Coordinates of C-alpha atoms in Angstrom, one line a residue:
M1 CA 107.1 103.3 106.6
N2 CA 109.0 101.4 109.7
V3 CA 109.7 98.4 111.1
H4 CA 110.9 98.0 114.9
G5 CA 112.3 94.9 116.7
K6 CA 114.5 93.4 119.0
I7 CA 116.7 90.2 119.0
T8 CA 117.9 88.3 121.9
Y9 CA 120.3 85.8 121.8
K10 CA 123.1 84.0 124.6
I11 CA 127.2 84.3 124.0
N12 CA 128.7 82.1 126.8
M13 CA 125.7 82.4 129.2
L14 CA 124.8 86.2 128.5
T15 CA 122.0 87.1 127.4
K16 CA 122.6 90.5 124.9
R17 CA 119.4 92.0 123.2
L18 CA 120.0 94.0 119.6
F19 CA 117.1 96.0 118.9
F20 CA 116.8 97.5 115.3
D21 CA 114.8 100.3 113.6
L22 CA 114.5 99.5 109.5
S23 CA 112.9 102.3 107.1
I24 CA 111.3 100.2 104.5
Q25 CA 109.3 101.3 101.6
C26 CA 105.7 100.2 100.0
V27 CA 107.8 99.0 96.6
D28 CA 109.8 96.9 98.9
L29 CA 107.0 94.8 99.6
I30 CA 106.0 94.4 95.9
R31 CA 106.3 91.4 93.7
P32 CA 105.7 90.6 90.1
L33 CA 102.6 89.2 90.0
Q34 CA 102.3 87.5 86.2
I35 CA 98.3 87.7 85.4
D36 CA 97.5 87.8 81.2
T37 CA 95.2 90.6 80.0
E38 CA 92.0 89.2 80.8
S39 CA 93.0 88.2 84.1
F40 CA 93.7 91.9 84.8
G41 CA 90.3 92.8 83.4
K42 CA 88.7 90.7 85.6
K43 CA 90.3 92.1 88.6
W44 CA 90.5 95.8 87.5
G45 CA 86.3 95.6 87.6
S46 CA 86.4 93.7 91.0
F47 CA 88.9 96.0 92.6
K48 CA 86.7 99.2 94.6
N49 CA 89.9 101.1 95.8
E50 CA 90.7 103.7 93.5
K51 CA 93.7 106.2 92.7
R52 CA 94.4 108.4 89.5
L53 CA 97.0 111.0 88.9
K54 CA 96.3 112.9 86.5
K55 CA 98.2 114.6 84.2
V56 CA 101.5 113.8 85.8
T57 CA 104.7 115.6 84.6
S58 CA 107.1 113.0 83.9
H59 CA 110.4 112.4 81.8
V60 CA 108.6 109.2 80.3
K61 CA 107.8 109.9 76.3
T62 CA 107.0 106.6 75.8
P63 CA 104.6 103.1 76.6
E64 CA 107.9 101.3 76.8
M65 CA 110.0 103.6 78.6
Y66 CA 106.7 103.2 81.4
M67 CA 106.6 100.1 81.2
E68 CA 110.5 99.9 81.8
I69 CA 110.5 102.0 85.2
V70 CA 107.0 100.1 86.0
K71 CA 109.8 96.5 86.2
T72 CA 112.5 97.8 87.2
K73 CA 111.7 100.9 89.9
L74 CA 108.4 99.3 90.9
N75 CA 108.4 95.4 90.7
F76 CA 105.3 95.2 88.4
H77 CA 105.0 92.8 85.7
P78 CA 104.3 94.3 82.5
I79 CA 101.2 92.9 80.9
Q80 CA 100.7 94.5 77.9
I81 CA 100.8 97.8 75.8
I82 CA 98.3 99.1 73.4
G83 CA 98.8 102.1 71.7
K84 CA 99.6 105.0 74.1
E85 CA 98.1 102.9 77.2
A86 CA 99.9 100.3 79.3
I87 CA 98.4 98.0 81.8
A88 CA 100.6 96.5 84.7
A89 CA 99.8 94.1 87.9
G90 CA 102.2 93.5 91.4
N91 CA 101.6 91.8 94.1
F92 CA 102.1 93.4 97.8
L93 CA 103.7 90.6 99.9
P94 CA 102.0 88.4 101.0
S95 CA 99.2 88.8 98.5
T96 CA 97.1 91.3 97.6
P97 CA 96.9 92.2 94.3
C98 CA 97.3 96.1 93.1
L99 CA 96.9 97.0 89.2
L100 CA 98.5 100.0 87.1
H101 CA 97.0 101.4 84.0
S102 CA 98.3 104.4 81.8
K103 CA 97.7 106.8 79.1
L104 CA 99.8 108.6 77.5
S105 CA 99.1 112.5 76.1
G106 CA 100.8 115.2 75.3
A107 CA 99.5 116.8 78.6
G108 CA 101.3 114.1 80.7
L109 CA 100.6 110.9 81.7
D110 CA 97.2 109.4 83.7
V111 CA 97.6 106.5 85.8
W112 CA 94.8 104.5 87.5
I113 CA 95.6 102.5 91.0
K114 CA 93.4 99.7 92.1
S115 CA 93.9 97.8 94.9
V116 CA 91.5 95.9 97.2
S117 CA 93.3 97.9 100.0
S118 CA 92.4 101.6 100.6
V119 CA 95.5 102.1 101.8
L120 CA 97.7 100.3 99.6
T121 CA 96.5 102.4 97.0
E122 CA 96.9 106.0 98.3
S123 CA 100.8 104.5 99.5
F124 CA 101.7 103.0 96.6
S125 CA 100.3 105.7 94.6
K126 CA 103.2 107.7 96.3
E127 CA 105.3 105.4 95.0
V128 CA 104.4 105.7 91.9
L129 CA 104.9 109.6 91.5
S130 CA 108.5 109.6 92.9
A131 CA 109.7 106.2 90.2
L132 CA 107.7 108.8 87.2
G133 CA 110.1 111.9 88.5
A134 CA 106.7 113.4 89.1
S135 CA 106.6 117.1 89.4

């Protein structure tokens, strides 16, 4: 995603223009969404746009390791780990929630991404794969 713009300013009565082109990643616009497990469940059921990443091959071997990546590389709030499953939430600025549910198995990592926007869900799935170092 790119942001293009122009800034116009004056110095000593001369008009100057500065053009810029800034490349940003989807994750740059995500902030942690501080919710509990119950709120996560309610939102999960109401969001219709879902992307499932099946059997993702990654260096992630534990739910705790996954949650650390979710927190540090994806800017999501880790909510809860139950056994081999983990849930987390983020807000795409200014206020579009995005939810993650993952399950670790011997075959790899399954990740479900849900939000109210199909474009956000699809874009964020690429960020998740990148953060996990998926192959």
